[in-house]
Amino acid sequence: FFISSAVAAGRAQVQQEPSAETPESTGINITCSHPNIQTTEFIYWYCQLPGRGPALLLSTLKDSKDLRDPPGRLWVSADRRSSALWLARPRRGDAAVYYCALGD
């Protein structure tokens, strides 16, 4: 099974579920709430594999974007108060901590 743990990060302005789990190759949404996001703040999504430091997956100001590795998509709500990272076909090697953060 693929396990994804998400944590709150970045100025305590984001909220995520503590964990999520899905069978291998079954898509999963990892959601992030950022209700107090400022106009100039970017949304960053990171992945931290076991025993490694965080790696930036992607960032956006307001647009949804495709994710190449692992395959998926970042969705951003029209009001920018939430985002969701969708992993299309997660593998065991994708088991990691995924988290969002805000910043200029």
mmCIF file with all atom_site columns, N, CA, C and O in Angstrom, residues 26-30 57-58 64-75 84-91 94 98:
data_model
loop_
_atom_site.group_PDB
_atom_site.id
_atom_site.type_symbol
_atom_site.label_atom_id
_atom_site.label_alt_id
_atom_site.label_comp_id
_atom_site.label_asym_id
_atom_site.label_entity_id
_atom_site.label_seq_id
_atom_site.pdbx_PDB_ins_code
_atom_site.Cartn_x
_atom_site.Cartn_y
_atom_site.Cartn_z
_atom_site.occupancy
_atom_site.B_iso_or_equiv
_atom_site.pdbx_formal_charge
_atom_site.auth_seq_id
_atom_site.auth_comp_id
_atom_site.auth_asym_id
_atom_site.auth_atom_id
_atom_site.pdbx_PDB_model_num
ATOM 1   N N  . THR A 1 26 ? -3.511 3.329  -7.593  1.00 0.00 ? 26 THR A N  1
ATOM 2   C CA . THR A 1 26 ? -4.833 3.930  -7.440  1.00 0.00 ? 26 THR A CA 1
ATOM 3   C C  . THR A 1 26 ? -4.653 5.397  -7.074  1.00 0.00 ? 26 THR A C  1
ATOM 4   O O  . THR A 1 26 ? -3.992 5.720  -6.088  1.00 0.00 ? 26 THR A O  1
ATOM 5   N N  . GLY A 1 27 ? -5.219 6.289  -7.890  1.00 0.00 ? 27 GLY A N  1
ATOM 6   C CA . GLY A 1 27 ? -5.047 7.724  -7.695  1.00 0.00 ? 27 GLY A CA 1
ATOM 7   C C  . GLY A 1 27 ? -5.472 8.206  -6.318  1.00 0.00 ? 27 GLY A C  1
ATOM 8   O O  . GLY A 1 27 ? -6.357 7.624  -5.685  1.00 0.00 ? 27 GLY A O  1
ATOM 9   N N  . ILE A 1 28 ? -4.841 9.263  -5.872  1.00 0.00 ? 28 ILE A N  1
ATOM 10  C CA . ILE A 1 28 ? -5.143 9.821  -4.551  1.00 0.00 ? 28 ILE A CA 1
ATOM 11  C C  . ILE A 1 28 ? -5.046 11.340 -4.598  1.00 0.00 ? 28 ILE A C  1
ATOM 12  O O  . ILE A 1 28 ? -4.202 11.904 -5.297  1.00 0.00 ? 28 ILE A O  1
ATOM 13  N N  . ASN A 1 29 ? -5.950 12.006 -3.889  1.00 0.00 ? 29 ASN A N  1
ATOM 14  C CA . ASN A 1 29 ? -5.933 13.456 -3.720  1.00 0.00 ? 29 ASN A CA 1
ATOM 15  C C  . ASN A 1 29 ? -5.387 13.798 -2.344  1.00 0.00 ? 29 ASN A C  1
ATOM 16  O O  . ASN A 1 29 ? -5.844 13.253 -1.345  1.00 0.00 ? 29 ASN A O  1
ATOM 17  N N  . ILE A 1 30 ? -4.448 14.709 -2.286  1.00 0.00 ? 30 ILE A N  1
ATOM 18  C CA . ILE A 1 30 ? -3.919 15.225 -1.028  1.00 0.00 ? 30 ILE A CA 1
ATOM 19  C C  . ILE A 1 30 ? -4.302 16.702 -0.991  1.00 0.00 ? 30 ILE A C  1
ATOM 20  O O  . ILE A 1 30 ? -3.848 17.478 -1.828  1.00 0.00 ? 30 ILE A O  1
ATOM 21  N N  . LEU A 1 57 ? 8.094  19.971 -5.533  1.00 0.00 ? 57 LEU A N  1
ATOM 22  C CA . LEU A 1 57 ? 7.414  19.330 -6.661  1.00 0.00 ? 57 LEU A CA 1
ATOM 23  C C  . LEU A 1 57 ? 7.008  20.368 -7.688  1.00 0.00 ? 57 LEU A C  1
ATOM 24  O O  . LEU A 1 57 ? 7.248  20.197 -8.876  1.00 0.00 ? 57 LEU A O  1
ATOM 25  N N  . LEU A 1 58 ? 6.348  21.419 -7.219  1.00 0.00 ? 58 LEU A N  1
ATOM 26  C CA . LEU A 1 58 ? 5.927  22.502 -8.094  1.00 0.00 ? 58 LEU A CA 1
ATOM 27  C C  . LEU A 1 58 ? 5.391  23.651 -7.272  1.00 0.00 ? 58 LEU A C  1
ATOM 28  O O  . LEU A 1 58 ? 5.118  23.518 -6.085  1.00 0.00 ? 58 LEU A O  1
ATOM 29  N N  . SER A 1 64 ? -3.741 25.882 -12.067 1.00 0.00 ? 64 SER A N  1
ATOM 30  C CA . SER A 1 64 ? -3.551 24.450 -11.903 1.00 0.00 ? 64 SER A CA 1
ATOM 31  C C  . SER A 1 64 ? -2.447 24.014 -12.859 1.00 0.00 ? 64 SER A C  1
ATOM 32  O O  . SER A 1 64 ? -2.261 24.615 -13.916 1.00 0.00 ? 64 SER A O  1
ATOM 33  N N  . LYS A 1 65 ? -1.700 22.972 -12.483 1.00 0.00 ? 65 LYS A N  1
ATOM 34  C CA . LYS A 1 65 ? -0.561 22.529 -13.288 1.00 0.00 ? 65 LYS A CA 1
ATOM 35  C C  . LYS A 1 65 ? -0.466 21.020 -13.290 1.00 0.00 ? 65 LYS A C  1
ATOM 36  O O  . LYS A 1 65 ? -0.817 20.372 -12.303 1.00 0.00 ? 65 LYS A O  1
ATOM 37  N N  . ASP A 1 66 ? 0.077  20.481 -14.391 1.00 0.00 ? 66 ASP A N  1
ATOM 38  C CA . ASP A 1 66 ? 0.367  19.059 -14.458 1.00 0.00 ? 66 ASP A CA 1
ATOM 39  C C  . ASP A 1 66 ? 1.662  18.763 -13.711 1.00 0.00 ? 66 ASP A C  1
ATOM 40  O O  . ASP A 1 66 ? 2.576  19.586 -13.670 1.00 0.00 ? 66 ASP A O  1
ATOM 41  N N  . LEU A 1 67 ? 1.728  17.572 -13.142 1.00 0.00 ? 67 LEU A N  1
ATOM 42  C CA . LEU A 1 67 ? 2.911  17.092 -12.430 1.00 0.00 ? 67 LEU A CA 1
ATOM 43  C C  . LEU A 1 67 ? 3.470  15.925 -13.228 1.00 0.00 ? 67 LEU A C  1
ATOM 44  O O  . LEU A 1 67 ? 2.727  15.010 -13.591 1.00 0.00 ? 67 LEU A O  1
ATOM 45  N N  . ARG A 1 68 ? 4.769  15.942 -13.497 1.00 0.00 ? 68 ARG A N  1
ATOM 46  C CA . ARG A 1 68 ? 5.375  14.900 -14.329 1.00 0.00 ? 68 ARG A CA 1
ATOM 47  C C  . ARG A 1 68 ? 5.841  13.689 -13.534 1.00 0.00 ? 68 ARG A C  1
ATOM 48  O O  . ARG A 1 68 ? 5.660  12.563 -13.964 1.00 0.00 ? 68 ARG A O  1
ATOM 49  N N  . ASP A 1 69 ? 6.511  13.932 -12.410 1.00 0.00 ? 69 ASP A N  1
ATOM 50  C CA . ASP A 1 69 ? 7.065  12.803 -11.668 1.00 0.00 ? 69 ASP A CA 1
ATOM 51  C C  . ASP A 1 69 ? 6.910  13.024 -10.172 1.00 0.00 ? 69 ASP A C  1
ATOM 52  O O  . ASP A 1 69 ? 7.603  13.878 -9.623  1.00 0.00 ? 69 ASP A O  1
ATOM 53  N N  . PRO A 1 70 ? 6.020  12.301 -9.533  1.00 0.00 ? 70 PRO A N  1
ATOM 54  C CA . PRO A 1 70 ? 5.142  11.279 -10.103 1.00 0.00 ? 70 PRO A CA 1
ATOM 55  C C  . PRO A 1 70 ? 4.023  11.923 -10.923 1.00 0.00 ? 70 PRO A C  1
ATOM 56  O O  . PRO A 1 70 ? 3.669  13.085 -10.678 1.00 0.00 ? 70 PRO A O  1
ATOM 57  N N  . PRO A 1 71 ? 3.447  11.187 -11.875 1.00 0.00 ? 71 PRO A N  1
ATOM 58  C CA . PRO A 1 71 ? 2.388  11.755 -12.710 1.00 0.00 ? 71 PRO A CA 1
ATOM 59  C C  . PRO A 1 71 ? 1.178  12.182 -11.881 1.00 0.00 ? 71 PRO A C  1
ATOM 60  O O  . PRO A 1 71 ? 0.756  11.475 -10.965 1.00 0.00 ? 71 PRO A O  1
ATOM 61  N N  . GLY A 1 72 ? 0.646  13.341 -12.202 1.00 0.00 ? 72 GLY A N  1
ATOM 62  C CA . GLY A 1 72 ? -0.523 13.840 -11.486 1.00 0.00 ? 72 GLY A CA 1
ATOM 63  C C  . GLY A 1 72 ? -0.833 15.270 -11.883 1.00 0.00 ? 72 GLY A C  1
ATOM 64  O O  . GLY A 1 72 ? -0.454 15.729 -12.956 1.00 0.00 ? 72 GLY A O  1
ATOM 65  N N  . ARG A 1 73 ? -1.515 15.971 -10.987 1.00 0.00 ? 73 ARG A N  1
ATOM 66  C CA . ARG A 1 73 ? -1.921 17.343 -11.277 1.00 0.00 ? 73 ARG A CA 1
ATOM 67  C C  . ARG A 1 73 ? -2.127 18.096 -9.974  1.00 0.00 ? 73 ARG A C  1
ATOM 68  O O  . ARG A 1 73 ? -2.579 17.532 -8.982  1.00 0.00 ? 73 ARG A O  1
ATOM 69  N N  . LEU A 1 74 ? -1.772 19.366 -10.006 1.00 0.00 ? 74 LEU A N  1
ATOM 70  C CA . LEU A 1 74 ? -2.074 20.269 -8.904  1.00 0.00 ? 74 LEU A CA 1
ATOM 71  C C  . LEU A 1 74 ? -3.298 21.092 -9.297  1.00 0.00 ? 74 LEU A C  1
ATOM 72  O O  . LEU A 1 74 ? -3.302 21.739 -10.344 1.00 0.00 ? 74 LEU A O  1
ATOM 73  N N  . TRP A 1 75 ? -4.324 21.031 -8.471  1.00 0.00 ? 75 TRP A N  1
ATOM 74  C CA . TRP A 1 75 ? -5.541 21.810 -8.686  1.00 0.00 ? 75 TRP A CA 1
ATOM 75  C C  . TRP A 1 75 ? -5.566 22.941 -7.672  1.00 0.00 ? 75 TRP A C  1
ATOM 76  O O  . TRP A 1 75 ? -5.310 22.724 -6.493  1.00 0.00 ? 75 TRP A O  1
ATOM 77  N N  . ALA A 1 84 ? -5.152 21.019 -4.187  1.00 0.00 ? 84 ALA A N  1
ATOM 78  C CA . ALA A 1 84 ? -5.113 19.568 -4.040  1.00 0.00 ? 84 ALA A CA 1
ATOM 79  C C  . ALA A 1 84 ? -4.079 18.997 -4.996  1.00 0.00 ? 84 ALA A C  1
ATOM 80  O O  . ALA A 1 84 ? -4.034 19.373 -6.172  1.00 0.00 ? 84 ALA A O  1
ATOM 81  N N  . LEU A 1 85 ? -3.265 18.128 -4.476  1.00 0.00 ? 85 LEU A N  1
ATOM 82  C CA . LEU A 1 85 ? -2.283 17.424 -5.284  1.00 0.00 ? 85 LEU A CA 1
ATOM 83  C C  . LEU A 1 85 ? -2.848 16.050 -5.591  1.00 0.00 ? 85 LEU A C  1
ATOM 84  O O  . LEU A 1 85 ? -3.116 15.267 -4.676  1.00 0.00 ? 85 LEU A O  1
ATOM 85  N N  . TRP A 1 86 ? -3.068 15.765 -6.859  1.00 0.00 ? 86 TRP A N  1
ATOM 86  C CA . TRP A 1 86 ? -3.598 14.469 -7.289  1.00 0.00 ? 86 TRP A CA 1
ATOM 87  C C  . TRP A 1 86 ? -2.454 13.665 -7.872  1.00 0.00 ? 86 TRP A C  1
ATOM 88  O O  . TRP A 1 86 ? -1.781 14.105 -8.808  1.00 0.00 ? 86 TRP A O  1
ATOM 89  N N  . LEU A 1 87 ? -2.202 12.512 -7.289  1.00 0.00 ? 87 LEU A N  1
ATOM 90  C CA . LEU A 1 87 ? -1.210 11.578 -7.819  1.00 0.00 ? 87 LEU A CA 1
ATOM 91  C C  . LEU A 1 87 ? -1.965 10.510 -8.587  1.00 0.00 ? 87 LEU A C  1
ATOM 92  O O  . LEU A 1 87 ? -2.798 9.794  -8.024  1.00 0.00 ? 87 LEU A O  1
ATOM 93  N N  . ALA A 1 88 ? -1.709 10.408 -9.875  1.00 0.00 ? 88 ALA A N  1
ATOM 94  C CA . ALA A 1 88 ? -2.521 9.571  -10.756 1.00 0.00 ? 88 ALA A CA 1
ATOM 95  C C  . ALA A 1 88 ? -2.305 8.073  -10.538 1.00 0.00 ? 88 ALA A C  1
ATOM 96  O O  . ALA A 1 88 ? -3.264 7.316  -10.429 1.00 0.00 ? 88 ALA A O  1
ATOM 97  N N  . ARG A 1 89 ? -1.039 7.641  -10.503 1.00 0.00 ? 89 ARG A N  1
ATOM 98  C CA . ARG A 1 89 ? -0.721 6.221  -10.372 1.00 0.00 ? 89 ARG A CA 1
ATOM 99  C C  . ARG A 1 89 ? 0.438  6.044  -9.399  1.00 0.00 ? 89 ARG A C  1
ATOM 100 O O  . ARG A 1 89 ? 1.546  5.675  -9.799  1.00 0.00 ? 89 ARG A O  1
ATOM 101 N N  . PRO A 1 90 ? 0.208  6.305  -8.135  1.00 0.00 ? 90 PRO A N  1
ATOM 102 C CA . PRO A 1 90 ? 1.327  6.232  -7.178  1.00 0.00 ? 90 PRO A CA 1
ATOM 103 C C  . PRO A 1 90 ? 1.898  4.820  -7.072  1.00 0.00 ? 90 PRO A C  1
ATOM 104 O O  . PRO A 1 90 ? 1.174  3.835  -7.145  1.00 0.00 ? 90 PRO A O  1
ATOM 105 N N  . ARG A 1 91 ? 3.213  4.781  -6.915  1.00 0.00 ? 91 ARG A N  1
ATOM 106 C CA . ARG A 1 91 ? 3.930  3.522  -6.722  1.00 0.00 ? 91 ARG A CA 1
ATOM 107 C C  . ARG A 1 91 ? 4.444  3.483  -5.282  1.00 0.00 ? 91 ARG A C  1
ATOM 108 O O  . ARG A 1 91 ? 4.458  4.497  -4.599  1.00 0.00 ? 91 ARG A O  1
ATOM 109 N N  . ASP A 1 94 ? 6.776  6.118  -4.194  1.00 0.00 ? 94 ASP A N  1
ATOM 110 C CA . ASP A 1 94 ? 6.259  7.474  -4.011  1.00 0.00 ? 94 ASP A CA 1
ATOM 111 C C  . ASP A 1 94 ? 5.777  7.719  -2.584  1.00 0.00 ? 94 ASP A C  1
ATOM 112 O O  . ASP A 1 94 ? 5.358  8.828  -2.254  1.00 0.00 ? 94 ASP A O  1
ATOM 113 N N  . TYR A 1 98 ? 4.008  14.528 1.853   1.00 0.00 ? 98 TYR A N  1
ATOM 114 C CA . TYR A 1 98 ? 3.674  15.560 0.881   1.00 0.00 ? 98 TYR A CA 1
ATOM 115 C C  . TYR A 1 98 ? 3.053  16.716 1.638   1.00 0.00 ? 98 TYR A C  1
ATOM 116 O O  . TYR A 1 98 ? 2.141  16.524 2.425   1.00 0.00 ? 98 TYR A O  1
#
